Amino acid sequence: MATHPVRVEARLEEPLNRGLWIVKWFLAIPHYIVLGFLWIAFGVLTVIAFFAILFTGHYPRVLFDFNLGVLRWTWRVAYYTYGALGTDRYPPFTLGPAPDYPATLEIDYPERLSRGLVLIKWWLLAIPHYLIVGLFTSGSVISWRGGLPDGGGVLYTLDWGGLIGLLVLIAALSLLFTGRYPHGLYDLVLGMNRWALRVAAYATLMTDAYPPFRLEQGGHELPRLEPPPQPRHAPVRHGAGSIAAIVVGALLAFGGIGTAAAGSLSAVLAQSRAGSGFVSTTSERVSTPAYALTTDQIAISGQGVEYLRSFTGKVRIETSTAGNPLFVGIGPRADVDTYLKGVGHDRITRLTFGPGPDDTAYTRHPGGQPATPPATQTFWTATGSGSLEWDIEPGEWAIVIMNADASPTISADLRLSATLPWLDGLTTWLFIATGILLISGVVLILFGIRLTGSPVPETTHTAPTPRP
């Protein structure tokens, strides 16, 4: 019987310091920073490997050994910190194997991988394992507190770190008070980590061997009764220059993906502007039983006016109502305050456009009906029936929404729009940046692959003699 091609082993190094675990999060910060960059490279190289497997059936050995190194590094850091707390020995900064370290990870290099399986195993076939590993590595407690004055409530979530985090916390408290790591707890934690790493290797295309649904506890794998398959290509050694080139190239390629997404969004916005010439927000419901709705002060001054104009272009304020169109006006804040002095109105203090619950907030100003309808006033800079358009000017302004006859009760959907004249140029520059970043990233990755060192000699495996 051969073991799984993903082999996770560890040994508990006792005695462990009673209180060192309290500061291990701080001690591991250099590793977290490096791993942040390495995992970006891991993701980019996995995408490249996906297409290589899809078209050739092979996982390029150079990419395989780099990604295996990232998983090794991650496992060593997790074992030192809060994935196991199984050692006080600081993890080495290396992608290569570290056989002297108490936590090791090996994955047999697959000479051939299924070209069809690569399309579905990382999302469809792995779903049952994702659910289980999610329970191991993350989890939340959700509670609802009602009884708020407005009749609503608040949803609270508490992330408790999953079963591994909970068990490691129990082990940490045991270390603190007794100086011992419960061995039964350790075996269970290692079994969960082994399961998670096997799923990670399968989901990232490094093996076609489906992870078994069994919790193999303890620090050691089942013994081999037959030697592992000998790969035709020896493992590749990644030096510092190779790692740096691949990581920087992956970061550039990752940035290129980001600029491509931003450029696509910019192009969509520019296209949506084609009909009316404006790019609009979603609609937000505003209402009041009073005579007017107004906004907080909009102050525009200084050298930023020209930049703001070039950014927004012409601004449109639109209201949509089931009844007659509403009066919409924008005027100097002082004149608006004078007109609405003694008039019952609501001031909008918070307005959020987008999906989700309505969280518009108002400040009530009690009073009576205005003496004259709003359209008779001469101080307005821009007015409209249902909507208005405005070229931004310096000053202190306020927007007012009223019924044209100055009657009470206002209810409408409010939407803001702008021409955004910079969109076309931004789209062009984003796609130019995408091309530069992707080409530079690919060139650096290829350069890093060429910088890889000579193959590491294979270790000779001898099958143990079975006991009679």
One Martini backbone bead per residue (centre of mass of N, CA, C, O) as a GRO file, in nm:
protein
  468
    1MET     BB    1   0.093   0.037   0.026
    2ALA     BB    2   0.048   0.362  -0.067
    3THR     BB    3   0.075   0.670  -0.011
    4HIS     BB    4   0.012   0.975  -0.029
    5PRO     BB    5   0.158   1.226  -0.230
    6VAL     BB    6   0.087   1.387   0.031
    7ARG     BB    7   0.333   1.466   0.283
    8VAL     BB    8   0.274   1.507   0.637
    9GLU     BB    9   0.516   1.606   0.879
   10ALA     BB   10   0.582   1.571   1.243
   11ARG     BB   11   0.733   1.698   1.554
   12LEU     BB   12   0.735   1.716   1.892
   13GLU     BB   13   0.905   1.976   2.072
   14GLU     BB   14   1.030   1.883   2.370
   15PRO     BB   15   1.019   2.141   2.543
   16LEU     BB   16   0.794   2.408   2.580
   17ASN     BB   17   0.731   2.721   2.602
   18ARG     BB   18   0.491   2.870   2.789
   19GLY     BB   19   0.497   3.196   2.652
   20LEU     BB   20   0.585   3.226   2.345
   21TRP     BB   21   0.304   3.217   2.195
   22ILE     BB   22   0.221   3.517   2.251
   23VAL     BB   23   0.468   3.630   2.032
   24LYS     BB   24   0.466   3.479   1.752
   25TRP     BB   25   0.319   3.685   1.574
   26PHE     BB   26   0.561   3.882   1.581
   27LEU     BB   27   0.799   3.695   1.492
   28ALA     BB   28   0.639   3.622   1.206
   29ILE     BB   29   0.623   3.878   1.025
   30PRO     BB   30   0.843   3.828   0.809
   31HIS     BB   31   0.695   3.582   0.693
   32TYR     BB   32   0.428   3.718   0.617
   33ILE     BB   33   0.547   3.910   0.410
   34VAL     BB   34   0.677   3.704   0.222
   35LEU     BB   35   0.419   3.530   0.178
   36GLY     BB   36   0.252   3.743   0.038
   37PHE     BB   37   0.428   3.738  -0.220
   38LEU     BB   38   0.438   3.431  -0.275
   39TRP     BB   39   0.123   3.397  -0.316
   40ILE     BB   40   0.105   3.563  -0.566
   41ALA     BB   41   0.294   3.385  -0.730
   42PHE     BB   42   0.135   3.126  -0.693
   43GLY     BB   43  -0.119   3.217  -0.847
   44VAL     BB   44   0.012   3.281  -1.119
   45LEU     BB   45   0.147   2.998  -1.163
   46THR     BB   46  -0.117   2.836  -1.155
   47VAL     BB   47  -0.235   2.956  -1.411
   48ILE     BB   48  -0.009   2.862  -1.595
   49ALA     BB   49  -0.039   2.560  -1.524
   50PHE     BB   50  -0.323   2.521  -1.626
   51PHE     BB   51  -0.251   2.560  -1.931
   52ALA     BB   52  -0.032   2.347  -1.946
   53ILE     BB   53  -0.217   2.108  -1.874
   54LEU     BB   54  -0.441   2.151  -2.086
   55PHE     BB   55  -0.224   2.120  -2.342
   56THR     BB   56  -0.002   1.884  -2.214
   57GLY     BB   57  -0.026   1.736  -1.914
   58HIS     BB   58   0.186   1.934  -1.769
   59TYR     BB   59   0.385   2.029  -1.493
   60PRO     BB   60   0.607   2.246  -1.455
   61ARG     BB   61   0.879   2.192  -1.262
   62VAL     BB   62   0.953   2.479  -1.177
   63LEU     BB   63   0.669   2.553  -1.072
   64PHE     BB   64   0.627   2.321  -0.877
   65ASP     BB   65   0.871   2.381  -0.683
   66PHE     BB   66   0.782   2.659  -0.602
   67ASN     BB   67   0.498   2.587  -0.485
   68LEU     BB   68   0.603   2.382  -0.286
   69GLY     BB   69   0.772   2.588  -0.128
   70VAL     BB   70   0.533   2.757  -0.029
   71LEU     BB   71   0.394   2.530   0.128
   72ARG     BB   72   0.627   2.467   0.314
   73TRP     BB   73   0.658   2.743   0.442
   74THR     BB   74   0.369   2.760   0.551
   75TRP     BB   75   0.383   2.507   0.733
   76ARG     BB   76   0.615   2.598   0.915
   77VAL     BB   77   0.475   2.854   1.023
   78ALA     BB   78   0.220   2.716   1.129
   79TYR     BB   79   0.369   2.526   1.328
   80TYR     BB   80   0.497   2.759   1.497
   81THR     BB   81   0.228   2.873   1.530
   82TYR     BB   82  -0.138   2.859   1.504
   83GLY     BB   83  -0.146   2.561   1.362
   84ALA     BB   84   0.020   2.412   1.640
   85LEU     BB   85   0.270   2.471   1.835
   86GLY     BB   86   0.523   2.240   1.789
   87THR     BB   87   0.747   2.479   1.801
   88ASP     BB   88   1.045   2.698   1.880
   89ARG     BB   89   1.160   2.686   1.600
   90TYR     BB   90   1.268   2.879   1.364
   91PRO     BB   91   1.193   2.937   1.054
   92PRO     BB   92   1.306   2.903   0.749
   93PHE     BB   93   1.427   3.087   0.455
   94THR     BB   94   1.277   2.855   0.243
   95LEU     BB   95   1.177   2.648  -0.036
   96GLY     BB   96   1.316   2.419   0.052
   97PRO     BB   97   1.411   2.162   0.208
   98ALA     BB   98   1.388   2.083   0.583
   99PRO     BB   99   1.471   1.802   0.745
  100ASP     BB  100   1.541   1.933   1.040
  101TYR     BB  101   1.266   2.019   1.055
  102PRO     BB  102   0.961   1.937   1.232
  103ALA     BB  103   0.835   2.031   0.943
  104THR     BB  104   0.698   1.854   0.659
  105LEU     BB  105   0.677   1.864   0.286
  106GLU     BB  106   0.555   1.636   0.031
  107ILE     BB  107   0.538   1.606  -0.337
  108ASP     BB  108   0.472   1.424  -0.593
  109TYR     BB  109   0.570   1.427  -0.908
  110PRO     BB  110   0.376   1.456  -1.191
  111GLU     BB  111   0.413   1.334  -1.506
  112ARG     BB  112   0.088   1.330  -1.525
  113LEU     BB  113  -0.210   1.508  -1.620
  114SER     BB  114  -0.532   1.581  -1.643
  115ARG     BB  115  -0.690   1.777  -1.883
  116GLY     BB  116  -0.992   1.759  -1.777
  117LEU     BB  117  -0.968   1.779  -1.460
  118VAL     BB  118  -0.861   2.078  -1.445
  119LEU     BB  119  -1.156   2.209  -1.489
  120ILE     BB  120  -1.299   2.074  -1.196
  121LYS     BB  121  -1.132   2.011  -0.929
  122TRP     BB  122  -1.096   2.313  -0.799
  123TRP     BB  123  -1.430   2.331  -0.761
  124LEU     BB  124  -1.622   2.083  -0.779
  125LEU     BB  125  -1.471   1.833  -0.643
  126ALA     BB  126  -1.378   2.015  -0.378
  127ILE     BB  127  -1.630   2.101  -0.214
  128PRO     BB  128  -1.644   1.899   0.024
  129HIS     BB  129  -1.362   1.986   0.134
  130TYR     BB  130  -1.417   2.284   0.181
  131LEU     BB  131  -1.620   2.240   0.410
  132ILE     BB  132  -1.427   2.096   0.602
  133VAL     BB  133  -1.186   2.295   0.604
  134GLY     BB  134  -1.354   2.534   0.700
  135LEU     BB  135  -1.403   2.409   0.980
  136PHE     BB  136  -1.100   2.392   1.058
  137THR     BB  137  -1.007   2.716   0.974
  138SER     BB  138  -1.310   2.828   1.004
  139GLY     BB  139  -1.543   3.050   1.189
  140SER     BB  140  -1.885   3.147   1.297
  141VAL     BB  141  -2.074   3.354   1.515
  142ILE     BB  142  -2.425   3.423   1.506
  143SER     BB  143  -2.605   3.725   1.600
  144TRP     BB  144  -2.914   3.881   1.728
  145ARG     BB  145  -3.006   4.227   1.790
  146GLY     BB  146  -3.278   4.371   1.907
  147GLY     BB  147  -3.476   4.658   1.997
  148LEU     BB  148  -3.463   4.900   1.841
  149PRO     BB  149  -3.616   5.201   1.796
  150ASP     BB  150  -3.672   5.124   1.473
  151GLY     BB  151  -3.713   4.789   1.491
  152GLY     BB  152  -3.444   4.675   1.467
  153GLY     BB  153  -3.102   4.549   1.417
  154VAL     BB  154  -2.806   4.350   1.501
  155LEU     BB  155  -2.535   4.191   1.341
  156TYR     BB  156  -2.328   3.938   1.478
  157THR     BB  157  -1.977   3.845   1.445
  158LEU     BB  158  -1.760   3.555   1.533
  159ASP     BB  159  -1.431   3.469   1.493
  160TRP     BB  160  -1.288   3.134   1.595
  161GLY     BB  161  -1.083   2.975   1.378
  162GLY     BB  162  -1.175   2.707   1.419
  163LEU     BB  163  -1.070   2.402   1.522
  164ILE     BB  164  -0.770   2.457   1.522
  165GLY     BB  165  -0.774   2.720   1.685
  166LEU     BB  166  -0.914   2.601   1.934
  167LEU     BB  167  -0.710   2.371   2.001
  168VAL     BB  168  -0.458   2.553   2.019
  169LEU     BB  169  -0.562   2.720   2.254
  170ILE     BB  170  -0.576   2.488   2.453
  171ALA     BB  171  -0.275   2.417   2.432
  172ALA     BB  172  -0.169   2.694   2.527
  173LEU     BB  173  -0.297   2.682   2.810
  174SER     BB  174  -0.153   2.425   2.893
  175LEU     BB  175   0.131   2.542   2.870
  176LEU     BB  176   0.097   2.777   3.073
  177PHE     BB  177   0.002   2.584   3.332
  178THR     BB  178   0.183   2.293   3.269
  179GLY     BB  179   0.397   2.255   3.016
  180ARG     BB  180   0.189   2.092   2.827
  181TYR     BB  181   0.115   1.891   2.537
  182PRO     BB  182  -0.144   1.733   2.433
  183HIS     BB  183  -0.121   1.453   2.242
  184GLY     BB  184  -0.411   1.415   2.137
  185LEU     BB  185  -0.435   1.705   2.030
  186TYR     BB  186  -0.197   1.696   1.836
  187ASP     BB  187  -0.298   1.470   1.649
  188LEU     BB  188  -0.554   1.624   1.558
  189VAL     BB  189  -0.419   1.874   1.438
  190LEU     BB  190  -0.247   1.721   1.228
  191GLY     BB  191  -0.484   1.592   1.074
  192MET     BB  192  -0.609   1.859   0.976
  193ASN     BB  193  -0.362   1.972   0.829
  194ARG     BB  194  -0.332   1.738   0.631
  195TRP     BB  195  -0.601   1.772   0.494
  196ALA     BB  196  -0.561   2.069   0.399
  197LEU     BB  197  -0.300   2.018   0.225
  198ARG     BB  198  -0.422   1.816   0.029
  199VAL     BB  199  -0.636   2.010  -0.082
  200ALA     BB  200  -0.441   2.229  -0.179
  201ALA     BB  201  -0.292   2.051  -0.387
  202TYR     BB  202  -0.543   1.973  -0.553
  203ALA     BB  203  -0.660   2.268  -0.611
  204THR     BB  204  -0.353   2.350  -0.735
  205LEU     BB  205  -0.278   2.097  -0.943
  206MET     BB  206  -0.045   1.889  -0.807
  207THR     BB  207  -0.279   1.667  -0.817
  208ASP     BB  208  -0.502   1.373  -0.883
  209ALA     BB  209  -0.530   1.294  -0.592
  210TYR     BB  210  -0.779   1.230  -0.398
  211PRO     BB  211  -0.878   1.319  -0.107
  212PRO     BB  212  -0.927   1.167   0.175
  213PHE     BB  213  -1.194   1.066   0.406
  214ARG     BB  214  -0.956   1.110   0.646
  215LEU     BB  215  -0.816   1.112   0.980
  216GLU     BB  216  -0.472   1.144   1.001
  217GLN     BB  217  -0.315   1.108   1.275
  218GLY     BB  218  -0.041   1.263   1.353
  219GLY     BB  219   0.301   1.317   1.248
  220HIS     BB  220   0.279   1.046   1.074
  221GLU     BB  221   0.286   0.859   0.820
  222LEU     BB  222   0.234   0.603   0.649
  223PRO     BB  223   0.408   0.347   0.563
  224ARG     BB  224   0.603   0.232   0.318
  225LEU     BB  225   0.578  -0.064   0.087
  226GLU     BB  226   0.681   0.130  -0.144
  227PRO     BB  227   0.830   0.297  -0.367
  228PRO     BB  228   0.846   0.579  -0.508
  229PRO     BB  229   0.817   0.741  -0.782
  230GLN     BB  230   1.046   0.814  -1.031
  231PRO     BB  231   1.140   1.088  -1.166
  232ARG     BB  232   1.262   1.219  -1.470
  233HIS     BB  233   1.276   1.490  -1.303
  234ALA     BB  234   1.453   1.682  -1.124
  235PRO     BB  235   1.471   1.889  -0.895
  236VAL     BB  236   1.459   2.239  -0.844
  237ARG     BB  237   1.671   2.514  -0.780
  238HIS     BB  238   1.600   2.813  -0.599
  239GLY     BB  239   1.726   3.105  -0.602
  240ALA     BB  240   1.728   3.431  -0.520
  241GLY     BB  241   1.702   3.538  -0.814
  242SER     BB  242   1.467   3.359  -0.902
  243ILE     BB  243   1.264   3.442  -0.686
  244ALA     BB  244   1.265   3.746  -0.740
  245ALA     BB  245   1.177   3.735  -1.038
  246ILE     BB  246   0.912   3.579  -0.998
  247VAL     BB  247   0.777   3.767  -0.792
  248VAL     BB  248   0.789   4.030  -0.954
  249GLY     BB  249   0.646   3.919  -1.203
  250ALA     BB  250   0.384   3.842  -1.053
  251LEU     BB  251   0.317   4.127  -0.955
  252LEU     BB  252   0.293   4.252  -1.235
  253ALA     BB  253   0.074   4.060  -1.339
  254PHE     BB  254  -0.127   4.125  -1.115
  255GLY     BB  255  -0.142   4.426  -1.188
  256GLY     BB  256  -0.246   4.374  -1.478
  257ILE     BB  257  -0.514   4.255  -1.389
  258GLY     BB  258  -0.611   4.507  -1.238
  259THR     BB  259  -0.599   4.707  -1.483
  260ALA     BB  260  -0.792   4.544  -1.657
  261ALA     BB  261  -1.036   4.569  -1.470
  262ALA     BB  262  -1.038   4.880  -1.463
  263GLY     BB  263  -1.060   4.921  -1.771
  264SER     BB  264  -1.328   4.772  -1.804
  265LEU     BB  265  -1.491   4.954  -1.617
  266SER     BB  266  -1.433   5.217  -1.769
  267ALA     BB  267  -1.561   5.122  -2.037
  268VAL     BB  268  -1.845   5.076  -1.926
  269LEU     BB  269  -1.891   5.367  -1.832
  270ALA     BB  270  -1.846   5.497  -2.108
  271GLN     BB  271  -2.080   5.344  -2.244
  272SER     BB  272  -2.311   5.444  -2.050
  273ARG     BB  273  -2.266   5.750  -2.162
  274ALA     BB  274  -2.359   5.750  -2.463
  275GLY     BB  275  -2.653   5.848  -2.445
  276SER     BB  276  -2.654   6.107  -2.221
  277GLY     BB  277  -2.345   6.171  -2.107
  278PHE     BB  278  -2.390   6.009  -1.833
  279VAL     BB  279  -2.293   5.906  -1.508
  280SER     BB  280  -2.465   5.698  -1.277
  281THR     BB  281  -2.621   5.638  -1.009
  282THR     BB  282  -2.806   5.511  -0.798
  283SER     BB  283  -3.098   5.499  -0.637
  284GLU     BB  284  -3.241   5.711  -0.371
  285ARG     BB  285  -3.450   5.733  -0.107
  286VAL     BB  286  -3.645   6.027  -0.037
  287SER     BB  287  -3.801   6.178   0.264
  288THR     BB  288  -4.084   6.395   0.378
  289PRO     BB  289  -4.337   6.573   0.568
  290ALA     BB  290  -4.233   6.827   0.481
  291TYR     BB  291  -4.136   7.106   0.262
  292ALA     BB  292  -3.821   7.015   0.266
  293LEU     BB  293  -3.508   6.937   0.105
  294THR     BB  294  -3.167   6.928   0.227
  295THR     BB  295  -2.832   6.996   0.236
  296ASP     BB  296  -2.541   7.016   0.312
  297GLN     BB  297  -2.269   7.178   0.283
  298ILE     BB  298  -2.111   7.293  -0.026
  299ALA     BB  299  -1.764   7.327  -0.052
  300ILE     BB  300  -1.593   7.548  -0.294
  301SER     BB  301  -1.233   7.591  -0.325
  302GLY     BB  302  -0.971   7.702  -0.474
  303GLN     BB  303  -0.760   7.514  -0.682
  304GLY     BB  304  -0.970   7.259  -0.699
  305VAL     BB  305  -1.187   7.345  -0.905
  306GLU     BB  306  -1.059   7.261  -1.178
  307TYR     BB  307  -1.020   6.964  -1.103
  308LEU     BB  308  -1.320   6.906  -1.049
  309ARG     BB  309  -1.421   6.976  -1.327
  310SER     BB  310  -1.241   6.766  -1.482
  311PHE     BB  311  -1.370   6.524  -1.332
  312THR     BB  312  -1.697   6.572  -1.353
  313GLY     BB  313  -1.805   6.808  -1.493
  314LYS     BB  314  -2.117   6.775  -1.542
  315VAL     BB  315  -2.399   6.807  -1.323
  316ARG     BB  316  -2.664   6.583  -1.212
  317ILE     BB  317  -3.001   6.620  -1.076
  318GLU     BB  318  -3.237   6.358  -0.989
  319THR     BB  319  -3.597   6.306  -0.989
  320SER     BB  320  -3.838   6.049  -0.886
  321THR     BB  321  -4.199   6.049  -0.927
  322ALA     BB  322  -4.545   5.979  -0.922
  323GLY     BB  323  -4.592   6.267  -0.954
  324ASN     BB  324  -4.510   6.560  -0.971
  325PRO     BB  325  -4.264   6.742  -1.036
  326LEU     BB  326  -3.986   6.855  -0.885
  327PHE     BB  327  -3.814   7.089  -0.726
  328VAL     BB  328  -3.480   7.191  -0.829
  329GLY     BB  329  -3.209   7.339  -0.635
  330ILE     BB  330  -2.922   7.568  -0.647
  331GLY     BB  331  -2.759   7.755  -0.380
  332PRO     BB  332  -2.672   7.963  -0.163
  333ARG     BB  333  -2.659   7.895   0.163
  334ALA     BB  334  -2.758   8.164   0.284
  335ASP     BB  335  -3.019   8.187   0.108
  336VAL     BB  336  -3.144   7.921   0.191
  337ASP     BB  337  -3.161   7.981   0.495
  338THR     BB  338  -3.347   8.228   0.464
  339TYR     BB  339  -3.585   8.086   0.319
  340LEU     BB  340  -3.600   7.841   0.555
  341LYS     BB  341  -3.678   8.022   0.776
  342GLY     BB  342  -3.934   7.868   0.957
  343VAL     BB  343  -3.922   7.607   0.789
  344GLY     BB  344  -4.020   7.293   0.731
  345HIS     BB  345  -3.734   7.069   0.741
  346ASP     BB  346  -3.490   6.849   0.590
  347ARG     BB  347  -3.161   6.733   0.656
  348ILE     BB  348  -2.918   6.576   0.484
  349THR     BB  349  -2.650   6.374   0.643
  350ARG     BB  350  -2.703   6.086   0.490
  351LEU     BB  351  -2.587   5.936   0.170
  352THR     BB  352  -2.631   5.613   0.009
  353PHE     BB  353  -2.522   5.458  -0.273
  354GLY     BB  354  -2.675   5.146  -0.314
  355PRO     BB  355  -2.684   4.857  -0.192
  356GLY     BB  356  -2.905   4.797   0.060
  357PRO     BB  357  -2.987   4.952   0.321
  358ASP     BB  358  -3.147   5.224   0.440
  359ASP     BB  359  -2.916   5.508   0.553
  360THR     BB  360  -3.069   5.761   0.569
  361ALA     BB  361  -3.015   6.088   0.712
  362TYR     BB  362  -3.173   6.326   0.942
  363THR     BB  363  -3.260   6.677   1.011
  364ARG     BB  364  -3.489   6.839   1.204
  365HIS     BB  365  -3.688   7.140   1.104
  366PRO     BB  366  -3.908   7.319   1.238
  367GLY     BB  367  -4.223   7.443   1.085
  368GLY     BB  368  -4.361   7.605   0.823
  369GLN     BB  369  -4.472   7.755   0.554
  370PRO     BB  370  -4.386   7.901   0.287
  371ALA     BB  371  -4.455   8.209   0.141
  372THR     BB  372  -4.313   8.095  -0.124
  373PRO     BB  373  -4.231   7.963  -0.394
  374PRO     BB  374  -3.928   7.860  -0.519
  375ALA     BB  375  -3.936   7.986  -0.820
  376THR     BB  376  -3.947   8.301  -0.713
  377GLN     BB  377  -3.661   8.287  -0.669
  378THR     BB  378  -3.330   8.458  -0.747
  379PHE     BB  379  -3.073   8.281  -0.620
  380TRP     BB  380  -3.050   8.071  -0.820
  381THR     BB  381  -2.819   7.891  -1.018
  382ALA     BB  382  -3.003   7.621  -1.041
  383THR     BB  383  -3.283   7.474  -1.218
  384GLY     BB  384  -3.567   7.230  -1.199
  385SER     BB  385  -3.789   6.976  -1.333
  386GLY     BB  386  -3.664   6.694  -1.168
  387SER     BB  387  -3.403   6.853  -1.285
  388LEU     BB  388  -3.042   6.931  -1.302
  389GLU     BB  389  -2.775   7.141  -1.427
  390TRP     BB  390  -2.414   7.178  -1.329
  391ASP     BB  391  -2.153   7.405  -1.301
  392ILE     BB  392  -1.894   7.422  -1.124
  393GLU     BB  393  -1.856   7.640  -0.837
  394PRO     BB  394  -1.750   7.858  -0.628
  395GLY     BB  395  -1.857   7.792  -0.290
  396GLU     BB  396  -2.165   7.787  -0.092
  397TRP     BB  397  -2.387   7.513  -0.100
  398ALA     BB  398  -2.736   7.408  -0.176
  399ILE     BB  399  -2.979   7.160  -0.189
  400VAL     BB  400  -3.322   7.164  -0.321
  401ILE     BB  401  -3.636   6.994  -0.238
  402MET     BB  402  -3.964   7.048  -0.386
  403ASN     BB  403  -4.262   7.149  -0.420
  404ALA     BB  404  -4.383   7.373  -0.642
  405ASP     BB  405  -4.624   7.467  -0.418
  406ALA     BB  406  -4.509   7.419  -0.116
  407SER     BB  407  -4.588   7.151  -0.022
  408PRO     BB  408  -4.611   6.880   0.158
  409THR     BB  409  -4.458   6.604   0.106
  410ILE     BB  410  -4.178   6.403   0.021
  411SER     BB  411  -4.112   6.166  -0.259
  412ALA     BB  412  -3.802   6.020  -0.386
  413ASP     BB  413  -3.571   5.950  -0.640
  414LEU     BB  414  -3.222   5.980  -0.614
  415ARG     BB  415  -2.981   6.112  -0.864
  416LEU     BB  416  -2.644   6.108  -0.972
  417SER     BB  417  -2.448   6.292  -1.223
  418ALA     BB  418  -2.176   6.265  -1.474
  419THR     BB  419  -1.945   6.306  -1.739
  420LEU     BB  420  -1.652   6.230  -1.712
  421PRO     BB  421  -1.403   6.321  -1.927
  422TRP     BB  422  -1.161   6.102  -1.838
  423LEU     BB  423  -1.242   5.811  -1.922
  424ASP     BB  424  -1.110   5.759  -2.197
  425GLY     BB  425  -0.815   5.806  -2.112
  426LEU     BB  426  -0.809   5.596  -1.885
  427THR     BB  427  -0.864   5.346  -2.052
  428THR     BB  428  -0.615   5.363  -2.227
  429TRP     BB  429  -0.396   5.364  -1.997
  430LEU     BB  430  -0.478   5.096  -1.865
  431PHE     BB  431  -0.416   4.915  -2.117
  432ILE     BB  432  -0.124   4.994  -2.140
  433ALA     BB  433  -0.042   4.901  -1.855
  434THR     BB  434  -0.123   4.609  -1.895
  435GLY     BB  435   0.080   4.539  -2.114
  436ILE     BB  436   0.338   4.613  -1.959
  437LEU     BB  437   0.296   4.431  -1.708
  438LEU     BB  438   0.261   4.156  -1.848
  439ILE     BB  439   0.522   4.150  -2.008
  440SER     BB  440   0.714   4.197  -1.772
  441GLY     BB  441   0.623   3.955  -1.602
  442VAL     BB  442   0.686   3.728  -1.804
  443VAL     BB  443   0.984   3.792  -1.842
  444LEU     BB  444   1.065   3.754  -1.542
  445ILE     BB  445   0.971   3.465  -1.512
  446LEU     BB  446   1.151   3.347  -1.733
  447PHE     BB  447   1.413   3.447  -1.605
  448GLY     BB  448   1.377   3.288  -1.338
  449ILE     BB  449   1.380   3.009  -1.472
  450ARG     BB  450   1.674   3.042  -1.593
  451LEU     BB  451   1.802   3.081  -1.288
  452THR     BB  452   1.798   2.807  -1.218
  453GLY     BB  453   1.940   2.561  -1.082
  454SER     BB  454   2.060   2.280  -1.035
  455PRO     BB  455   1.975   1.982  -0.983
  456VAL     BB  456   1.854   1.787  -0.736
  457PRO     BB  457   1.934   1.518  -0.593
  458GLU     BB  458   1.813   1.220  -0.554
  459THR     BB  459   1.665   1.026  -0.323
  460THR     BB  460   1.708   0.719  -0.202
  461HIS     BB  461   1.468   0.465  -0.191
  462THR     BB  462   1.379   0.231   0.062
  463ALA     BB  463   1.214  -0.041   0.117
  464PRO     BB  464   1.069  -0.179   0.366
  465THR     BB  465   1.061  -0.460   0.553
  466PRO     BB  466   0.827  -0.663   0.610
  467ARG     BB  467   0.656  -0.798   0.847
  468PRO     BB  468   0.552  -1.123   0.939
   0.00000   0.00000   0.00000
